[in-house]
Tab-separated table of C-alpha atoms in Angstrom:
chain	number	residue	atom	x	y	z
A	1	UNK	CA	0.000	0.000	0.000
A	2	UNK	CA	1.236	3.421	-1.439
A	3	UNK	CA	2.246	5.714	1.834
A	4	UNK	CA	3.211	9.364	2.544
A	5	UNK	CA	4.722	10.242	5.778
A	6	UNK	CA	4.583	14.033	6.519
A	7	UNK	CA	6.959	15.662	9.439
A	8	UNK	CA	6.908	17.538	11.500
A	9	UNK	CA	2.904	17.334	11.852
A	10	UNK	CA	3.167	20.628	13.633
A	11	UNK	CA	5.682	23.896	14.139
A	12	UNK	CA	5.259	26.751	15.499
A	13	UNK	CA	8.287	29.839	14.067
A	14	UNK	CA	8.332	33.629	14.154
A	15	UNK	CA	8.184	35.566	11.257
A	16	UNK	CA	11.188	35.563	9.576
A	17	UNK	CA	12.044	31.923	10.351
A	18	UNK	CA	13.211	29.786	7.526
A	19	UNK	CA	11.024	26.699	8.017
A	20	UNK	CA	12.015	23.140	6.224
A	21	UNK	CA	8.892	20.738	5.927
A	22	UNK	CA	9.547	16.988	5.225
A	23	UNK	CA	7.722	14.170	3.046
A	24	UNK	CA	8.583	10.660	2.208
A	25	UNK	CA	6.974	8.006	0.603
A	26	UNK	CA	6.989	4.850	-0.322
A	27	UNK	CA	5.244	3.676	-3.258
A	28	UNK	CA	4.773	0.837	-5.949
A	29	UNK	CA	4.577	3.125	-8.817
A	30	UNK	CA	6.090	6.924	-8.829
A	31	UNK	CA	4.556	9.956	-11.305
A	32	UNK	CA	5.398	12.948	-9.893
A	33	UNK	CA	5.061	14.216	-6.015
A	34	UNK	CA	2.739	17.419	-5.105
A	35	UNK	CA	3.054	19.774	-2.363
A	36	UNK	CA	-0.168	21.752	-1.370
A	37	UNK	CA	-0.925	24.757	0.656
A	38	UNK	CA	-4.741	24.620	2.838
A	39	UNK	CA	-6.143	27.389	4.667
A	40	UNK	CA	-9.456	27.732	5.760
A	41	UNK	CA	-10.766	26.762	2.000
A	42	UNK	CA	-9.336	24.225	-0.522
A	43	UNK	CA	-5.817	23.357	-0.927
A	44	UNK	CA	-4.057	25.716	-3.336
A	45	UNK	CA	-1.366	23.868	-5.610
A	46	UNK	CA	2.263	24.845	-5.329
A	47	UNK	CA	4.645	22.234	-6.496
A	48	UNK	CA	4.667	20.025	-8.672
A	49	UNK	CA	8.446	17.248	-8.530
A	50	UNK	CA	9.329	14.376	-11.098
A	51	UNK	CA	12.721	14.646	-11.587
A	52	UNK	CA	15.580	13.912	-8.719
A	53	UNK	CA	17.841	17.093	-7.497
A	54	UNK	CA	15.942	19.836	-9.489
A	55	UNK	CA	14.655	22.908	-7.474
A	56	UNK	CA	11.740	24.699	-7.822
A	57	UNK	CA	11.087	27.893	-6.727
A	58	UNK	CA	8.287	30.441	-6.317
A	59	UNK	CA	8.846	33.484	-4.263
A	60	UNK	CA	10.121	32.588	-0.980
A	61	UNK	CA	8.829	28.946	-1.387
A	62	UNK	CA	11.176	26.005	-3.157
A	63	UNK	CA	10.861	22.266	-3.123
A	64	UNK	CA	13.194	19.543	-4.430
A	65	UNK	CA	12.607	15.826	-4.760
A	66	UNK	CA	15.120	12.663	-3.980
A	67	UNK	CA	14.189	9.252	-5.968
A	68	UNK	CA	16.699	7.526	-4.166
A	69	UNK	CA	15.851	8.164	-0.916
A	70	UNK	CA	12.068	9.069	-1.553
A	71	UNK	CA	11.561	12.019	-0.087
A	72	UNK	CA	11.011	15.743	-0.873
A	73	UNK	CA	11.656	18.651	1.499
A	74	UNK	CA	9.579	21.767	1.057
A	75	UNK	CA	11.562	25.456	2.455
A	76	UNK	CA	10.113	28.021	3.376
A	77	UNK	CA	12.774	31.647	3.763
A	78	UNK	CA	11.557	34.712	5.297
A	79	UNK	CA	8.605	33.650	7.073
A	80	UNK	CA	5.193	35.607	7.271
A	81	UNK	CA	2.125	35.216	9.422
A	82	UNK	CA	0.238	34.462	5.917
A	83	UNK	CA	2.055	31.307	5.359
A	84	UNK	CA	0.177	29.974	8.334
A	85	UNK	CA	-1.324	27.623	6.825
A	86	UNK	CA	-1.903	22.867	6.694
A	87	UNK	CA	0.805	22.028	3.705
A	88	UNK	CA	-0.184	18.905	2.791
A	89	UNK	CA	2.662	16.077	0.395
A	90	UNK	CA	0.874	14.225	-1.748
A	91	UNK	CA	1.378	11.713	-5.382
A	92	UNK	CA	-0.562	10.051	-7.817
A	93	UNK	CA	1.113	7.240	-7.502
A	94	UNK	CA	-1.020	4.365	-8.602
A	95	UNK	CA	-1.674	4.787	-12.005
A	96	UNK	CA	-3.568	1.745	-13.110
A	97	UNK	CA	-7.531	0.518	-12.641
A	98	UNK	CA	-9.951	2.124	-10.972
A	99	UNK	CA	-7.268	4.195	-8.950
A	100	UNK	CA	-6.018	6.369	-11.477
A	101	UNK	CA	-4.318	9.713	-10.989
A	102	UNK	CA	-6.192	9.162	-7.168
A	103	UNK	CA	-3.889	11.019	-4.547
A	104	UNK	CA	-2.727	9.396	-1.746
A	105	UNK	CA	-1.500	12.636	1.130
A	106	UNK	CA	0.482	12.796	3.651
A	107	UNK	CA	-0.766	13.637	7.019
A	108	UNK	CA	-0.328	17.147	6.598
A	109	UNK	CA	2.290	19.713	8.495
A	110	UNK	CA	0.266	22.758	10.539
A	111	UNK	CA	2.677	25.415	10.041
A	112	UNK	CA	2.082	28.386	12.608
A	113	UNK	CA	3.770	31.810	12.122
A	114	UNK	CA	3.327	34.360	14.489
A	115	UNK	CA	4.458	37.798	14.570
B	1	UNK	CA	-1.190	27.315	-12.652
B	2	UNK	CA	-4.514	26.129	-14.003
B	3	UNK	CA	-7.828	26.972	-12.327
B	4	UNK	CA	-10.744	24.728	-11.240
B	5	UNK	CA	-14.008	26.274	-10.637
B	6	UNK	CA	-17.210	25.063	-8.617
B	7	UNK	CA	-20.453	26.280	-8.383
B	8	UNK	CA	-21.973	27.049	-6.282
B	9	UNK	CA	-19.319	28.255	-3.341
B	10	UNK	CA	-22.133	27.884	-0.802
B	11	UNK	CA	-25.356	26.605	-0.319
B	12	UNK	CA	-28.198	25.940	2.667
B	13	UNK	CA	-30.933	23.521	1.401
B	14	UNK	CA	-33.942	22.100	3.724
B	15	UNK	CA	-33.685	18.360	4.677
B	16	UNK	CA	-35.065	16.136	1.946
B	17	UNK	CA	-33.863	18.236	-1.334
B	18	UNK	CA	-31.195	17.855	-3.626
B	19	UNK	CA	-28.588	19.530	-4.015
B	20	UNK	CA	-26.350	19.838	-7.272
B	21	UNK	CA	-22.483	21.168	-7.544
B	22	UNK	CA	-20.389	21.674	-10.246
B	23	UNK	CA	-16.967	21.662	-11.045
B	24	UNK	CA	-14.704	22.449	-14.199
B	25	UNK	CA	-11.561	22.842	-15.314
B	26	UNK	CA	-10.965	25.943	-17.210
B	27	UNK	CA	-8.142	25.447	-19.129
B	28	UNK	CA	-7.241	22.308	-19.450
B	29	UNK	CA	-9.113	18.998	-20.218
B	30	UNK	CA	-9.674	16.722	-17.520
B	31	UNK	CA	-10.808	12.558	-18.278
B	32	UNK	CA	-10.681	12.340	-14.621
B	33	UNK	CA	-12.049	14.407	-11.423
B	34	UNK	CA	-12.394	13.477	-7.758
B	35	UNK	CA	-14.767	14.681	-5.290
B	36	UNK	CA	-13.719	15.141	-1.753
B	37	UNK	CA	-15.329	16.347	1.664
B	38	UNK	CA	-13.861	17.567	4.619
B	39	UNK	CA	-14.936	18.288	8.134
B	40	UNK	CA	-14.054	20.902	10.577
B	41	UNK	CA	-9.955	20.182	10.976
B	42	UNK	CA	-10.012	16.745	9.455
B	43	UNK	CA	-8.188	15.822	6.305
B	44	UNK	CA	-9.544	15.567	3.095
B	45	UNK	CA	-11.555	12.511	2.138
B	46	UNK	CA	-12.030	11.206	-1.261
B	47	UNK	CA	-15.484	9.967	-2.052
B	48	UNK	CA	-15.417	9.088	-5.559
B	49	UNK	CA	-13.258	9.354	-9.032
B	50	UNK	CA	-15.300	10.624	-11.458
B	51	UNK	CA	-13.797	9.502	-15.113
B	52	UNK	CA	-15.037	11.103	-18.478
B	53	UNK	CA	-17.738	8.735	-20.636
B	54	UNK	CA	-18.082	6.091	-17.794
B	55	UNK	CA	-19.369	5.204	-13.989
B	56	UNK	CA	-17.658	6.906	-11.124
B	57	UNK	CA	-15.568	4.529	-8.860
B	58	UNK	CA	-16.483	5.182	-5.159
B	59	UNK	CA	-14.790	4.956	-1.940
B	60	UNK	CA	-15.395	2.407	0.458
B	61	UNK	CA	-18.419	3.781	2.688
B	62	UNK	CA	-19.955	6.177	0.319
B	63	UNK	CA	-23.476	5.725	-1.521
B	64	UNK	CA	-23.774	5.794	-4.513
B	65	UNK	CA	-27.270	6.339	-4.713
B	66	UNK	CA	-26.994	8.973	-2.615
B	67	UNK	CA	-24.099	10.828	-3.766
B	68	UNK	CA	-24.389	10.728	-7.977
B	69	UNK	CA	-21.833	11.962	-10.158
B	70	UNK	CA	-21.757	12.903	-13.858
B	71	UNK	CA	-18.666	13.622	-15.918
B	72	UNK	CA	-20.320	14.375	-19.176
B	73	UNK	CA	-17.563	16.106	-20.846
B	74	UNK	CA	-13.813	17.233	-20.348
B	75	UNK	CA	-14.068	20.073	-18.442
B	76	UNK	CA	-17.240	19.563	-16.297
B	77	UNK	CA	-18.233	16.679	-13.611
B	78	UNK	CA	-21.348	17.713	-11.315
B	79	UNK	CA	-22.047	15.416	-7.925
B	80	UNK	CA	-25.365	15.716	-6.593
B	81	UNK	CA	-26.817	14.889	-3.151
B	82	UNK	CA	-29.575	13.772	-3.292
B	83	UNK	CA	-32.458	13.743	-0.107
B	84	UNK	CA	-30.085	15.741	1.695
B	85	UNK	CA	-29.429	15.340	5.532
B	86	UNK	CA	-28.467	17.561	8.095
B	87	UNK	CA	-25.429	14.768	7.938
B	88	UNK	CA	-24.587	15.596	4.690
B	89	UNK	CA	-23.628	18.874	5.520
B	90	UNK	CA	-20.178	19.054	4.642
B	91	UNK	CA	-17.276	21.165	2.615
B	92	UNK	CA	-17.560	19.451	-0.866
B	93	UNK	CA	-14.189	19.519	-2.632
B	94	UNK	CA	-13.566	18.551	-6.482
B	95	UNK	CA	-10.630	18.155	-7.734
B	96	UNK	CA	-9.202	17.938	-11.357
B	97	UNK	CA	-6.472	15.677	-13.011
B	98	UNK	CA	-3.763	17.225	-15.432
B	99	UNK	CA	-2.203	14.739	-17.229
B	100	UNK	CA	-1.111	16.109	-20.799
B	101	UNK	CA	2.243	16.095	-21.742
B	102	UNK	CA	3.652	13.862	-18.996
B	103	UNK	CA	2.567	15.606	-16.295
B	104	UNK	CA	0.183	14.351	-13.377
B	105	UNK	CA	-1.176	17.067	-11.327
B	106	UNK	CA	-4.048	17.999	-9.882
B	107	UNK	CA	-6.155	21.424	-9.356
B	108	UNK	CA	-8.650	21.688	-6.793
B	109	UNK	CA	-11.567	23.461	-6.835
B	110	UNK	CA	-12.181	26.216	-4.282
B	111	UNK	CA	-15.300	23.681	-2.926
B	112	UNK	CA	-18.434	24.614	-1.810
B	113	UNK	CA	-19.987	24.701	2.152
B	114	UNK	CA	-23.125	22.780	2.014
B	115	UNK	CA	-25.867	23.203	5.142
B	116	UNK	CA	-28.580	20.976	5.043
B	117	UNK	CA	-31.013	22.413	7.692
């Protein structure tokens, strides 16, 4: 069974922190790895990771993925109260049947920024 | 990034009715959509896949009879509730599959806050 671990589940930082949020996963068939962002609506997509060692960046927010060691790290620089937010690791990662494209998530990390 | 839309973003309905929410993708084609719901802090939970031209797939647990979805073309899957229950009230959450050009991703819809009085 396809699973993604999420840590820390919570963390609490000031604002101007640099926070690192963690994902692994173990799966039985890889397409790509997505990072989220949930406030008090529907998750907002960020990331986006198929390819090992390549960095992607938007704003203060970047993301890389390891295939070897199947996991994917999530940064956050220059913290702000409005990244308070649930970021939630998740992959499509069965591909086949009935189960296609369907998202399996990590637990989700409650990042809290406070002034 | 690409944008999902649902409609409506809220509704309150009396006990008994049923209630009907869309969802489409607005600028790219999607063969497959999922409907979530969520409660107050708990994680998402994905009711059904919803595939273009054929039957939804549902979860374990959820009716199928009660909960009916339609994908009748590429860019729009609707899920109804039907005889709503005050039980059913929920945050209904579609999302939409991107998988052109050797991508997989997926949009989600901003949902829509459903109170069944």
């Amino acid at each position: 069974e396809d699973k993604v671990v999420q840590s820390p589940l919570s963390l609490v930082v000031h604002e101007g922190d640099t926070v690192t949020l963690n994902c692994s996963y173990e799966v039985t068939n890889f397409r790509s790895l997505l990072w989220y962002k949930q406030e008090k609506k529907a998750p907002t997509f960020l990331f986006m990771l198929t390819s090992s060692g390549i960095e992607k960046k938007s704003g203060r927010l970047s993301s890389i993925l390891d295939k070897k060691e199947l996991f994917s790290i999530l940064n956050i620089t220059a913290t702000q109260t409005g990244d308070s937010a649930v970021y939630l690791c998740a992959g499509p990662f069965n591909a086949g049947g009935t189960s296609y494209g369907k998202l399996t998530f990590g637990q989700g990390t409650i990042l809290t920024v406070h002034p | 990034g690409a944008v999902v839309s649902q409609h409506p973003s809220r509704v309150i309905c009396k006990s008994g009715t049923s209630v009907k929410i869309e969802c489409r993708s607005l600028d790219f084609q999607a063969t497959t959509m999922f409907w979530y719901r969520q409660f107050p802090k708990q994680s998402l939970m994905l009711m059904a896949t919803s595939n273009e031209g054929s039957k939804a797939t549902y979860e374990q647990g959820v009716e199928k009879d009660k909960f009916l979805i339609n994908h009748a073309s590429l860019t729009l899957s609707t899920l109804t509730v039907t005889s709503a229950h005050p039980e059913d009230s929920s945050f209904y959450i579609c999302s939409a599959r991107d998988a052109a050009g050797g991508t997989d991703t997926q949009y989600f819809g901003p949902g829509t806050r459903l109170t069944v009085l």
